[in-house]
mmCIF file of C-alpha atoms and ligand atoms in Angstrom:
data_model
loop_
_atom_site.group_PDB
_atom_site.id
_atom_site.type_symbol
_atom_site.label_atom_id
_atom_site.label_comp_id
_atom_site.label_asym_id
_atom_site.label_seq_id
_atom_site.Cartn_x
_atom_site.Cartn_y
_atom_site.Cartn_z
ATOM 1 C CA UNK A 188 51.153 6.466 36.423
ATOM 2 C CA UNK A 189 51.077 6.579 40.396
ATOM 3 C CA UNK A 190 46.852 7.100 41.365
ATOM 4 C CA UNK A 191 46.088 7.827 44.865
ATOM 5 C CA UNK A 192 42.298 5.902 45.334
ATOM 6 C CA UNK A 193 40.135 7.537 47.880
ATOM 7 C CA UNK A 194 36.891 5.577 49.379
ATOM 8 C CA UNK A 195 34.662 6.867 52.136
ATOM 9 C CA UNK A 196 31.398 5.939 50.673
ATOM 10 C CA UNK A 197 30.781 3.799 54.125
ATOM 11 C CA UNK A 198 31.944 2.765 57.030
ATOM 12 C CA UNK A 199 35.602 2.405 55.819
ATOM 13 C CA UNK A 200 38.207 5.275 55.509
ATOM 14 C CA UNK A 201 40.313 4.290 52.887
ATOM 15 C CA UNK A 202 43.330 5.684 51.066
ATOM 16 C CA UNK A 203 45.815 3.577 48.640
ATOM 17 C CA UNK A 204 48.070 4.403 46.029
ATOM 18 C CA UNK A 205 48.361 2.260 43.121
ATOM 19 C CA UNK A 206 51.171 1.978 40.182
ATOM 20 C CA UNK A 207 49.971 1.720 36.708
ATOM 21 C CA UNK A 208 46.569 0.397 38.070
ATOM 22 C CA UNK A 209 47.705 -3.258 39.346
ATOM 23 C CA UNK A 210 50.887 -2.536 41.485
ATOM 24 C CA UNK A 211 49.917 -1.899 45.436
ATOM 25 C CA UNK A 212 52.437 0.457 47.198
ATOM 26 C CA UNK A 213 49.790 0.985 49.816
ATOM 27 C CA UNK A 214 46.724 0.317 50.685
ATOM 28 C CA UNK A 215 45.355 1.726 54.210
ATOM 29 C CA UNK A 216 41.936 0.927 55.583
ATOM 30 C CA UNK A 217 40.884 2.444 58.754
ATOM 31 C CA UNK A 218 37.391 0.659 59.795
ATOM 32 C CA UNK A 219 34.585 2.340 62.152
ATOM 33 C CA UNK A 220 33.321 -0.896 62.794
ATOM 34 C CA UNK A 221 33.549 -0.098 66.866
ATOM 35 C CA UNK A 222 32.078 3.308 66.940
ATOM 36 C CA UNK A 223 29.256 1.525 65.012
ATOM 37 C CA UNK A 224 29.119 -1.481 66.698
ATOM 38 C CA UNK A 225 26.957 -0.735 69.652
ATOM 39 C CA UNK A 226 23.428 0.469 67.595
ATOM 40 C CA UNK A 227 24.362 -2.790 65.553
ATOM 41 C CA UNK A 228 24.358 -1.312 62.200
ATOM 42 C CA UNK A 229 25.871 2.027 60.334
ATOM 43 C CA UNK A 230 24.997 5.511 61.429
ATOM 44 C CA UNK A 231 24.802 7.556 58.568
ATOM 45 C CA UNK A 232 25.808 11.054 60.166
ATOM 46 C CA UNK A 233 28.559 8.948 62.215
ATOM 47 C CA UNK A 234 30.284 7.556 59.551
ATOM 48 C CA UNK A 235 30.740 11.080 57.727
ATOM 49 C CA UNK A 236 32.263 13.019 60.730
ATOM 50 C CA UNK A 237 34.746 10.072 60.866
ATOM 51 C CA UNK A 238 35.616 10.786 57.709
ATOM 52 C CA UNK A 239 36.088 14.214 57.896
ATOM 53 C CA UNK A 240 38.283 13.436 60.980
ATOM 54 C CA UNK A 241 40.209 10.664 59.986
ATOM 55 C CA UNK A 242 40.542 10.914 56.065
ATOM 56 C CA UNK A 243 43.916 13.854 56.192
ATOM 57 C CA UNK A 244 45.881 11.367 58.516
ATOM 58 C CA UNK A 245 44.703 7.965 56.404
ATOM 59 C CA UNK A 246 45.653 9.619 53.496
ATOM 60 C CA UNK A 247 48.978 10.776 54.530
ATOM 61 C CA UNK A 248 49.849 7.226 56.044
ATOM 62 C CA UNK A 249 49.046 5.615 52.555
ATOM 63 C CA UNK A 250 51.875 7.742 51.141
ATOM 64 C CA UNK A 251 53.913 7.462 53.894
ATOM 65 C CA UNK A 252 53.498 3.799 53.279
ATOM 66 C CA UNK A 253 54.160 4.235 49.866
ATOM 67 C CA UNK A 254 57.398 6.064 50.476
ATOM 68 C CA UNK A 255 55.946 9.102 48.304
ATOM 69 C CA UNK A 256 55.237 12.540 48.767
ATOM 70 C CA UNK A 257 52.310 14.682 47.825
ATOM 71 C CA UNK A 258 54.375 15.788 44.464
ATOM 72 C CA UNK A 259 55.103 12.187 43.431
ATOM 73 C CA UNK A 260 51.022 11.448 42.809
ATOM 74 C CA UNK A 261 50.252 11.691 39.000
ATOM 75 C CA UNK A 262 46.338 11.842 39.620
ATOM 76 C CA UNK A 263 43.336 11.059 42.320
ATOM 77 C CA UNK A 264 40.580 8.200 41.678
ATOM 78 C CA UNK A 265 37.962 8.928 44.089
ATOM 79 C CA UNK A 266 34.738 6.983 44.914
ATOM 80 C CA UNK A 267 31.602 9.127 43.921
ATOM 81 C CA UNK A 268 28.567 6.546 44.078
ATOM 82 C CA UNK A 269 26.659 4.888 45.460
ATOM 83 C CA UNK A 270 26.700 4.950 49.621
ATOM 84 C CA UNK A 271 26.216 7.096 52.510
ATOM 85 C CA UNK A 272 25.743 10.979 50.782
ATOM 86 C CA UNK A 273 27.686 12.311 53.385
ATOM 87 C CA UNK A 274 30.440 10.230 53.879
ATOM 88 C CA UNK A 275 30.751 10.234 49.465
ATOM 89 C CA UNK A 276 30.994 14.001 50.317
ATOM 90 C CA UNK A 277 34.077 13.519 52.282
ATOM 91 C CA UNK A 278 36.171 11.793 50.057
ATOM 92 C CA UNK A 279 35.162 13.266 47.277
ATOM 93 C CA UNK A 280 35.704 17.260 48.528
ATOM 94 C CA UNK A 281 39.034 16.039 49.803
ATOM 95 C CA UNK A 282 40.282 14.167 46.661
ATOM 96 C CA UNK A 283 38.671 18.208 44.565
ATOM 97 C CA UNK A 284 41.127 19.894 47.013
ATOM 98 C CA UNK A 285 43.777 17.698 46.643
ATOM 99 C CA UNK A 286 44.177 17.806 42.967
ATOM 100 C CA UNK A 287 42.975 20.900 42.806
ATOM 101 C CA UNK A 288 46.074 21.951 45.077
ATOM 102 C CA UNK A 289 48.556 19.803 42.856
ATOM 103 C CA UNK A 290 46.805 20.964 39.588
ATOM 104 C CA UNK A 291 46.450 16.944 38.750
ATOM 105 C CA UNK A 292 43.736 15.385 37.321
ATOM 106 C CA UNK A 293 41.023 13.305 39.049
ATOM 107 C CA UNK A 294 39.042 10.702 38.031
ATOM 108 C CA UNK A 295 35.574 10.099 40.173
ATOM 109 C CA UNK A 296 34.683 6.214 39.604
ATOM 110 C CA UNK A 297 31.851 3.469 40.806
ATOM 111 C CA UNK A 298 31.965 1.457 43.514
ATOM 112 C CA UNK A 299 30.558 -1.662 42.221
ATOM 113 C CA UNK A 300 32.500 -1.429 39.071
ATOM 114 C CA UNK A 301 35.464 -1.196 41.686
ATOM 115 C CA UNK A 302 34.988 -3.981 43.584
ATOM 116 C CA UNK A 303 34.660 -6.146 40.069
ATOM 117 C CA UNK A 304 38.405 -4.650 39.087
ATOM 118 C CA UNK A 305 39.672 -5.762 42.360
ATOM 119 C CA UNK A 306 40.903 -9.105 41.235
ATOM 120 C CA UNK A 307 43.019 -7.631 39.158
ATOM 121 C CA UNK A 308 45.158 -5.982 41.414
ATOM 122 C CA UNK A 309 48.328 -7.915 41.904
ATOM 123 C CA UNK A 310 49.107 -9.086 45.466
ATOM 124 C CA UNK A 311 50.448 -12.073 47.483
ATOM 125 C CA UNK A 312 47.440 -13.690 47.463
ATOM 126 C CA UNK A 313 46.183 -13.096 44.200
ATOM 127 C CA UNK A 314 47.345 -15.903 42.043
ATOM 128 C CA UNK A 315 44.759 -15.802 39.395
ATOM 129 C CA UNK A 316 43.897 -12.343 37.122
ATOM 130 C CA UNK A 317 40.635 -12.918 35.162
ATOM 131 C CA UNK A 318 40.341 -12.231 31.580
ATOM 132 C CA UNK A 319 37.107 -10.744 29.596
ATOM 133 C CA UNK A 320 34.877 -11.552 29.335
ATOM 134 C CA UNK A 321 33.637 -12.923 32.262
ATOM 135 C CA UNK A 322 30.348 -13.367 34.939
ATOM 136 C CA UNK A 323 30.649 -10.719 37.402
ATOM 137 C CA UNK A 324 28.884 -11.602 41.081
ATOM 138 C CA UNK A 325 28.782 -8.263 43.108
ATOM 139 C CA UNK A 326 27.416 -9.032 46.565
ATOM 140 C CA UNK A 327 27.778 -6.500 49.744
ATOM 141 C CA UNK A 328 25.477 -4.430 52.091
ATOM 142 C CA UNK A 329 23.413 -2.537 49.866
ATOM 143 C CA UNK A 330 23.489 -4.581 45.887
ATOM 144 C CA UNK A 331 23.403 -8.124 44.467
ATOM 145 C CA UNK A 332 24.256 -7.988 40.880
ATOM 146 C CA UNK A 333 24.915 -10.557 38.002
ATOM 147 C CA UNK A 334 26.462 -8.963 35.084
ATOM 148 C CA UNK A 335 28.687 -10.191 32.439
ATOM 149 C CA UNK A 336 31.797 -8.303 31.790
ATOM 150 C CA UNK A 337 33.831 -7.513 28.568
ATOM 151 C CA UNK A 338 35.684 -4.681 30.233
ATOM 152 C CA UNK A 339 36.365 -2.669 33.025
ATOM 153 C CA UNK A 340 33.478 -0.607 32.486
ATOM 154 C CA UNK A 341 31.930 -2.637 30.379
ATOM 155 C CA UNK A 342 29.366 -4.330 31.839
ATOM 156 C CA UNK A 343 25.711 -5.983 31.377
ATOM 157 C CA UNK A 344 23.932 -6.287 34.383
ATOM 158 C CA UNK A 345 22.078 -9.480 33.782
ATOM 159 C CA UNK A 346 20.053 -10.027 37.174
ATOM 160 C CA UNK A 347 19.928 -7.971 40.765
ATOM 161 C CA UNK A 348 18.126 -8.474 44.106
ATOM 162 C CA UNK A 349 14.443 -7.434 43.605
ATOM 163 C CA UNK A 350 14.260 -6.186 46.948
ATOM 164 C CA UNK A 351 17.037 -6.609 49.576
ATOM 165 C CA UNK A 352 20.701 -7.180 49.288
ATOM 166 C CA UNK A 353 22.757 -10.696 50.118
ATOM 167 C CA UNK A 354 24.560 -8.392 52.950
ATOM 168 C CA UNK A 355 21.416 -6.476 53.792
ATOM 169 C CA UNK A 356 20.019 -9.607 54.952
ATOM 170 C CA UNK A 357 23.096 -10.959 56.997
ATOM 171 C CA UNK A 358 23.115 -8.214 58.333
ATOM 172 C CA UNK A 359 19.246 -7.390 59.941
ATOM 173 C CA UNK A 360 19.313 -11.086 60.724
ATOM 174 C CA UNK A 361 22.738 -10.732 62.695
ATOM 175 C CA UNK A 362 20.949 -7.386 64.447
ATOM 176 C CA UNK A 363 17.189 -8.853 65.251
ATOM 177 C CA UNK A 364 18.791 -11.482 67.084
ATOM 178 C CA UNK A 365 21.871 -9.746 68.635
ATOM 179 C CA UNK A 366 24.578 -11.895 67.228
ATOM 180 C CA UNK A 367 26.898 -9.106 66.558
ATOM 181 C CA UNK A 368 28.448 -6.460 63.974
ATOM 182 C CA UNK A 369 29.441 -6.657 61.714
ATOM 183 C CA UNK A 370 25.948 -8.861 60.653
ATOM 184 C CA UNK A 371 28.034 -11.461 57.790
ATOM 185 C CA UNK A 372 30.992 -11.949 59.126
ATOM 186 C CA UNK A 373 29.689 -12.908 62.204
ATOM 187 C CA UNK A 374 26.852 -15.207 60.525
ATOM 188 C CA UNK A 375 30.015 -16.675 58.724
ATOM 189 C CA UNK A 376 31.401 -17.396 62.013
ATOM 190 C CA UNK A 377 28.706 -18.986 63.741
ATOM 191 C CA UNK A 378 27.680 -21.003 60.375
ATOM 192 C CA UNK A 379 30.717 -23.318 60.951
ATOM 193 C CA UNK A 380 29.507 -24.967 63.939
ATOM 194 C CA UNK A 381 25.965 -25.513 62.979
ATOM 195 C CA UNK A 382 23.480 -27.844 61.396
ATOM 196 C CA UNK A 383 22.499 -26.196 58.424
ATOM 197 C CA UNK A 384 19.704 -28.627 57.930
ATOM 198 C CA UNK A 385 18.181 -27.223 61.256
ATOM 199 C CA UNK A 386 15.937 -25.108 59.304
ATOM 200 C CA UNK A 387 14.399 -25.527 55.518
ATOM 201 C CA UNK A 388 13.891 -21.970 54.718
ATOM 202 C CA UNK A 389 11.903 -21.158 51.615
ATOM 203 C CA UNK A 390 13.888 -20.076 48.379
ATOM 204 C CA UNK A 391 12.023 -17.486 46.301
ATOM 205 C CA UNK A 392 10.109 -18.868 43.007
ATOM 206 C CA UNK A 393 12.318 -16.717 40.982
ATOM 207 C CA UNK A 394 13.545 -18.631 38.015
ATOM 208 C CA UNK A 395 11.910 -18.081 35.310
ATOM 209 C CA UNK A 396 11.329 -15.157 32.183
ATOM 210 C CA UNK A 397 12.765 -12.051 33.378
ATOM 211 C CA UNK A 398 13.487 -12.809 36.473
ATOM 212 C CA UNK A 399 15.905 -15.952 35.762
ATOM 213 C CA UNK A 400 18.913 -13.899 36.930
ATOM 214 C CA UNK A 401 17.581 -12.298 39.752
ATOM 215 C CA UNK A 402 17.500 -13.029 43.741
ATOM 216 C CA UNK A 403 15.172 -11.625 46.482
ATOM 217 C CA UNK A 404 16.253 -11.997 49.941
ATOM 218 C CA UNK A 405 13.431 -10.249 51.803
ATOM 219 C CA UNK A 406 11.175 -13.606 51.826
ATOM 220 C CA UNK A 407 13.954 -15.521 53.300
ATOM 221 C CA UNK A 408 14.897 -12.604 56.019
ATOM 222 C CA UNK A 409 11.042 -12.263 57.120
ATOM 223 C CA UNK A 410 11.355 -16.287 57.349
ATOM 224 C CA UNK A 411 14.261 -16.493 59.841
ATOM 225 C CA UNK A 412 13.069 -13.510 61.965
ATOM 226 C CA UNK A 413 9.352 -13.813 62.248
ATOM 227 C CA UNK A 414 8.897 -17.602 61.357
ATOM 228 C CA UNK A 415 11.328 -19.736 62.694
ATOM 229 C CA UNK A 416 8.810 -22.385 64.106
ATOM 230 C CA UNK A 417 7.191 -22.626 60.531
ATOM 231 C CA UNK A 418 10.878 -23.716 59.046
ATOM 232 C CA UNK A 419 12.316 -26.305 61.614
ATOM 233 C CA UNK A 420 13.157 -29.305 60.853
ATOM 234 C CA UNK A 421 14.621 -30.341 64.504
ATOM 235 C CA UNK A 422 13.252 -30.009 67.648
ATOM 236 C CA UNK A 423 15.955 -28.416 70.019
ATOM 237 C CA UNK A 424 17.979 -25.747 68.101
ATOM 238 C CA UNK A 425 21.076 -23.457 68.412
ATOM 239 C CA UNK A 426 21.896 -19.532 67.275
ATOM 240 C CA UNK A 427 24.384 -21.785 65.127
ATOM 241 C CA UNK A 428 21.866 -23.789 63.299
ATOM 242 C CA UNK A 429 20.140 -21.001 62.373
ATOM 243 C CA UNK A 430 23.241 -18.756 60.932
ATOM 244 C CA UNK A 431 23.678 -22.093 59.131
ATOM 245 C CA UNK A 432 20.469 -22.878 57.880
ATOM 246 C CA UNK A 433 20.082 -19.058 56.888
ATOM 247 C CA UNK A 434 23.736 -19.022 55.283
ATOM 248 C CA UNK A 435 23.180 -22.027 53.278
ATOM 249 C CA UNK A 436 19.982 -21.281 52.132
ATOM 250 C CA UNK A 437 20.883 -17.363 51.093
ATOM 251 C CA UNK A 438 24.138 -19.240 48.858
ATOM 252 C CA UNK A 439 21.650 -21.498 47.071
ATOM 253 C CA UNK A 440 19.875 -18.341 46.409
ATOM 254 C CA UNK A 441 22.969 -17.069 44.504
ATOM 255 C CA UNK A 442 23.803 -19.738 42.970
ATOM 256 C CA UNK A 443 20.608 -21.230 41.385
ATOM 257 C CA UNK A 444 20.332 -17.282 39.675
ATOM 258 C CA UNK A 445 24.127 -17.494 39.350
ATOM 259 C CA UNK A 446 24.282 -20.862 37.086
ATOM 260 C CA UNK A 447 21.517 -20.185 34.874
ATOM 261 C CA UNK A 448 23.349 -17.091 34.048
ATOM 262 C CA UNK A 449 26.465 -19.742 33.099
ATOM 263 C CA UNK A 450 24.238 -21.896 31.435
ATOM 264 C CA UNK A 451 22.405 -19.326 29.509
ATOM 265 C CA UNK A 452 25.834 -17.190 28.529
ATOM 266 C CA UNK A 453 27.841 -20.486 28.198
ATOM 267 C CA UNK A 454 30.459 -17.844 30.011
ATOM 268 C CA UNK A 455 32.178 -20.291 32.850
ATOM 269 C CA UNK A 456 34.791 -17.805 34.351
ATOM 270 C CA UNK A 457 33.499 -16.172 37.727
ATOM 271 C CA UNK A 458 34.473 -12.955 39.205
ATOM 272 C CA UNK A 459 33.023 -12.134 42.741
ATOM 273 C CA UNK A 460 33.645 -9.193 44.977
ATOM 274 C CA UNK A 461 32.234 -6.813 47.768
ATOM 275 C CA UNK A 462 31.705 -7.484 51.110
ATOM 276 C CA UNK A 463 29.888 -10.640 50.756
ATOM 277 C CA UNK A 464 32.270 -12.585 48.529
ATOM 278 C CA UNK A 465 34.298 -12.789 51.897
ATOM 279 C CA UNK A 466 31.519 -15.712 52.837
ATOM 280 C CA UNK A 467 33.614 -18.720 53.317
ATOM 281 C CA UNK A 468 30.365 -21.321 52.334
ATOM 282 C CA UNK A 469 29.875 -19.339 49.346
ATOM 283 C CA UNK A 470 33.342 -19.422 48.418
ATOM 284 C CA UNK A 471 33.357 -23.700 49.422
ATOM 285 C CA UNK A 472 30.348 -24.190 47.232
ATOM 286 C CA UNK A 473 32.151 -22.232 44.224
ATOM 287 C CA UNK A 474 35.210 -23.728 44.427
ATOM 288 C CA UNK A 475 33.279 -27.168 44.475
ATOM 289 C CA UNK A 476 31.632 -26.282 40.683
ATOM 290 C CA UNK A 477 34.683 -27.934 39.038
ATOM 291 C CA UNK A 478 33.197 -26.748 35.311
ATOM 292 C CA UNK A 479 33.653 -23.052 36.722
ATOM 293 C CA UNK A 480 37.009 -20.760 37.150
ATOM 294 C CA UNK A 481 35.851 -18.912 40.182
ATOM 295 C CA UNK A 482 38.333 -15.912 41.316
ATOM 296 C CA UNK A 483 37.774 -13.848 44.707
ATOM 297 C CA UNK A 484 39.517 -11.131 45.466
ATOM 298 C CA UNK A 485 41.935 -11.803 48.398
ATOM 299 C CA UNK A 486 40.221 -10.837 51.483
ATOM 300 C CA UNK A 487 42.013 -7.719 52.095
ATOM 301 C CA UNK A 488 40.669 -6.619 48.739
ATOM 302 C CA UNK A 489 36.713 -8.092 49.112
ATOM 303 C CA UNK A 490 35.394 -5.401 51.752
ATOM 304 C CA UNK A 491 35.710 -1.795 50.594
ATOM 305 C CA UNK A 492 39.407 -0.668 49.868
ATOM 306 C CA UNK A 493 40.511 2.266 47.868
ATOM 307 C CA UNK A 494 43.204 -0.117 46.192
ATOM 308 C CA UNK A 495 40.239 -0.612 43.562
ATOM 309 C CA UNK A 496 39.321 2.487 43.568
ATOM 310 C CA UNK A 497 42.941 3.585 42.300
ATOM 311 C CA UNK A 498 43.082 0.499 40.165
ATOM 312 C CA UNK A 499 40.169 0.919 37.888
ATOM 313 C CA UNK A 500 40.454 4.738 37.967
ATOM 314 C CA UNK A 501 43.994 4.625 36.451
ATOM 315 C CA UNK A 502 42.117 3.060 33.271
ATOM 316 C CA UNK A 503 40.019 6.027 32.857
ATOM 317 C CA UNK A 504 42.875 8.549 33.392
ATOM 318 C CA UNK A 505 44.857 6.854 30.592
ATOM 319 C CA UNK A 506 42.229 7.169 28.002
ATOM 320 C CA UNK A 507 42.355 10.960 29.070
ATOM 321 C CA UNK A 508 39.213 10.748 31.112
ATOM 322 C CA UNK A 509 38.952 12.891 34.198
ATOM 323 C CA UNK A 510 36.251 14.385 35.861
ATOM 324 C CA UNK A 511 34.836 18.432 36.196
ATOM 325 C CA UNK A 512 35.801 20.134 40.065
ATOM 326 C CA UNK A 513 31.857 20.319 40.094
ATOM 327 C CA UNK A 514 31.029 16.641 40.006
ATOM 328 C CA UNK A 515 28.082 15.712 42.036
ATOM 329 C CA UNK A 516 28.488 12.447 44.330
ATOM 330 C CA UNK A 517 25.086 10.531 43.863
ATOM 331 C CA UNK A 518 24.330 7.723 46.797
ATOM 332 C CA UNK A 519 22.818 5.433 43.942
ATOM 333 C CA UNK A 520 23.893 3.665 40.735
ATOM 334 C CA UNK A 521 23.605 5.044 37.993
ATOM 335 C CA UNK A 522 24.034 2.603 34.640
ATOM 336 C CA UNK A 523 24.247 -0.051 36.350
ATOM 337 C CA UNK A 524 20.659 -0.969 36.781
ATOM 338 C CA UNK A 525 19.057 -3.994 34.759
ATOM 339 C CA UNK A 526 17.287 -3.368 31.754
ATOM 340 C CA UNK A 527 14.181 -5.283 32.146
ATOM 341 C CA UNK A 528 12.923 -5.767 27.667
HETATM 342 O O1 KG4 B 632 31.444 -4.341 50.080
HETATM 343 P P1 KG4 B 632 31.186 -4.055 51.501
HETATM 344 O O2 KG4 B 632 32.360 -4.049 52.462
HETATM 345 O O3 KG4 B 632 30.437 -2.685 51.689
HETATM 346 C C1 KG4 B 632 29.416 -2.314 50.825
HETATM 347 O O4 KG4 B 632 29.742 -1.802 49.730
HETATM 348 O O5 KG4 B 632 28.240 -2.570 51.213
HETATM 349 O O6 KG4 B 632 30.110 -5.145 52.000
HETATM 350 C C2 KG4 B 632 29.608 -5.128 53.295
HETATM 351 C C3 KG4 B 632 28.666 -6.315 53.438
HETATM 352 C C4 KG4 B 632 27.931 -6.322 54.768
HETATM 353 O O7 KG4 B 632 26.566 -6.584 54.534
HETATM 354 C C5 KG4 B 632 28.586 -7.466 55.519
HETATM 355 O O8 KG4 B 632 27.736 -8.080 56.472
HETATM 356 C C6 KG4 B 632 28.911 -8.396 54.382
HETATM 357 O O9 KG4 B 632 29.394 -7.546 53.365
HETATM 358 N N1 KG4 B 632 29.961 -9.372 54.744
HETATM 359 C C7 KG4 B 632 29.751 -10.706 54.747
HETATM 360 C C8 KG4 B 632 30.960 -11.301 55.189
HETATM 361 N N2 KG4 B 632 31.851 -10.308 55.442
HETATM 362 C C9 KG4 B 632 31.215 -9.131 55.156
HETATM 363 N N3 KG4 B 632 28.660 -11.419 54.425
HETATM 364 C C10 KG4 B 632 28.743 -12.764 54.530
HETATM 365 N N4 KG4 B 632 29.856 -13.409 54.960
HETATM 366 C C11 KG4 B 632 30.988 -12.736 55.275
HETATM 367 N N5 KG4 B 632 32.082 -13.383 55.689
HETATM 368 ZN ZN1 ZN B 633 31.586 -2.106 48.867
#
């Protein structure tokens, strides 16, 4: 079955189209990272009128790419939550007119479950396709999740962020002191040639009961913005040390919830994606945990792609799922929150 994916729920235009839900033919990514660049963060009404200009000529160079035609797609997967309401609208009214056009079926699908299927897309770079069950770590701009997985859309969402998200705060820290856009990779960046022991900043006392899984990141982002003197540890300091000092401590954060839930599940295979799961100290200090399997997603595939989107939606299609033309997108997640006893 050839799926065309479809993903505007951000800052991304994305088109791909997918064989049999693991076999890329295409997979096109136009970014608005420039036209967002200068107010340092994501415009919401921005991001949708690029959509609505750019998504006819991404999608067409995704079959292009493909060496397909309009006739030769079997069905649409299309993101419909969560993100930006407006730029959800986009992709989701064009995928409704596409099929609707071609008389094919759609399927709308969930981010976050996406970027957990992404691994198991076959590419160059992919050498490793996890198996269920297995611990799923979803970090990007707006949700921090810990589930355990038995299936593509199977999931248990064992711990989230109780206030911000792992991005969220790479990112407001990257803005308050001008480092750049976008906020993590350029934290990433900077991280490498500082002293991450320039700064101790404080991890939240979130380990215990209910909260075992769970991360905050709010404490730690008021720490590095409004009380840097509180948290050195040196005298003179660099922008460097304190991307480093932030990074490192924001990992730990991730991890400490991250291992209980391997401890507690006795589950050792990890599965990471979104935007995040790009971090290249988060990905050292996996790698280093020689009891764990840890996959990533190749880069291409971390950040928002509608190769996932098409991947995880062909699963859906072939149990006969597809959705109604009057499908509602919805900029939150909806059963995927954690079920607190
Ligand atoms: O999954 P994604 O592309 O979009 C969302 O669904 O949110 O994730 C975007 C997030 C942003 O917060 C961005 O700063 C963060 O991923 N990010 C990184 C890195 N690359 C992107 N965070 C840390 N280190 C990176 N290398
Ligand atoms: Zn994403």
């Amino acid at each position: 079955m050839t799926v065309l994916g479809i993903e505007t729920s951000c800052d991304e235009c994305a088109a791909a189209v997918v064989k049999d839900g693991e076999i890329i033919l295409s997979n096109v990514i136009a970014t608005q990272i420039p036209y967002h660049a200068k107010w340092n963060g994501v415009v919401p009404e921005l991001a949708s009128r690029k959509h609505v200009e750019w998504i006819y000529a991404v999608t067409k160079e995704a079959l292009d790419k493909a060496l397909l035609n309009v006739s030769d797609i079997d069905a649409v997967a299309v993101t419909s939550q969560p993100g930006l309401f407006g730029s959800l609208l986009v992709g989701l009214s064009f995928a409704k007119a596409f099929v609707w056009s071609q008389n094919i079926p759609y399927i709308a699908v969930d981010h976050m479950l996406a970027h957990l299927y992404a691994p198991r897309l076959i590419t160059e770079n992919n050498s490793e396709i996890p198996e269920y069950p297995f611990l799923g770590l979803l970090v990007s701009g707006g949700h921090t999740i810990i589930c355990r997985a038995d299936n593509f859309d199977d999931i248990k969402v064992l711990g989230t962020t109780i206030d911000d998200a792992a991005g969220e705060a790479f990112d407001k820290i990257a803005k308050y002191y001008n480092f750049g856009y976008p906020g993590g990779a350029v934290i990433d960046k900077m991280a490498r040639n500082g002293n991450s022991e320039a700064f101790r900043f404080p991890m939240p006392s979130l380990h215990k009961g209910n909260h075992r899984y769970d991360v905050s990141y709010s404490g730690i982002k008021n720490a590095v913005i409004n009380q840097l003197d509180t948290f050195k540890k040196v005298q003179d300091f660099t922008n460097e040390d304190i991307a480093a000092s932030f990074q490192k401590t924001a990992v730990e954060i991730l991890l400490r919830a991250l291992l209980n839930a391997v401890e507690d599940t006795g589950i050792t295979t990890i599965v990471a994606g979104g935007g995040v799961a790009a971090n290249s100290y988060l990905r050292s200090r996996l790698a280093a945990q020689s009891n764990l399997r840890c996959i990533f997603p190749p880069l291409e595939l971390c950040g928002d792609n509608a190769a996932m989107i098409a991947g995880i939606g062909y699963h859906y299609l072939k149990r006969g799922e597809s959705s109604p033309l009057d499908l509602a997108a919805s900029s939150r997640v909806s059963g995927f929150k954690k079920k607190y006893p």
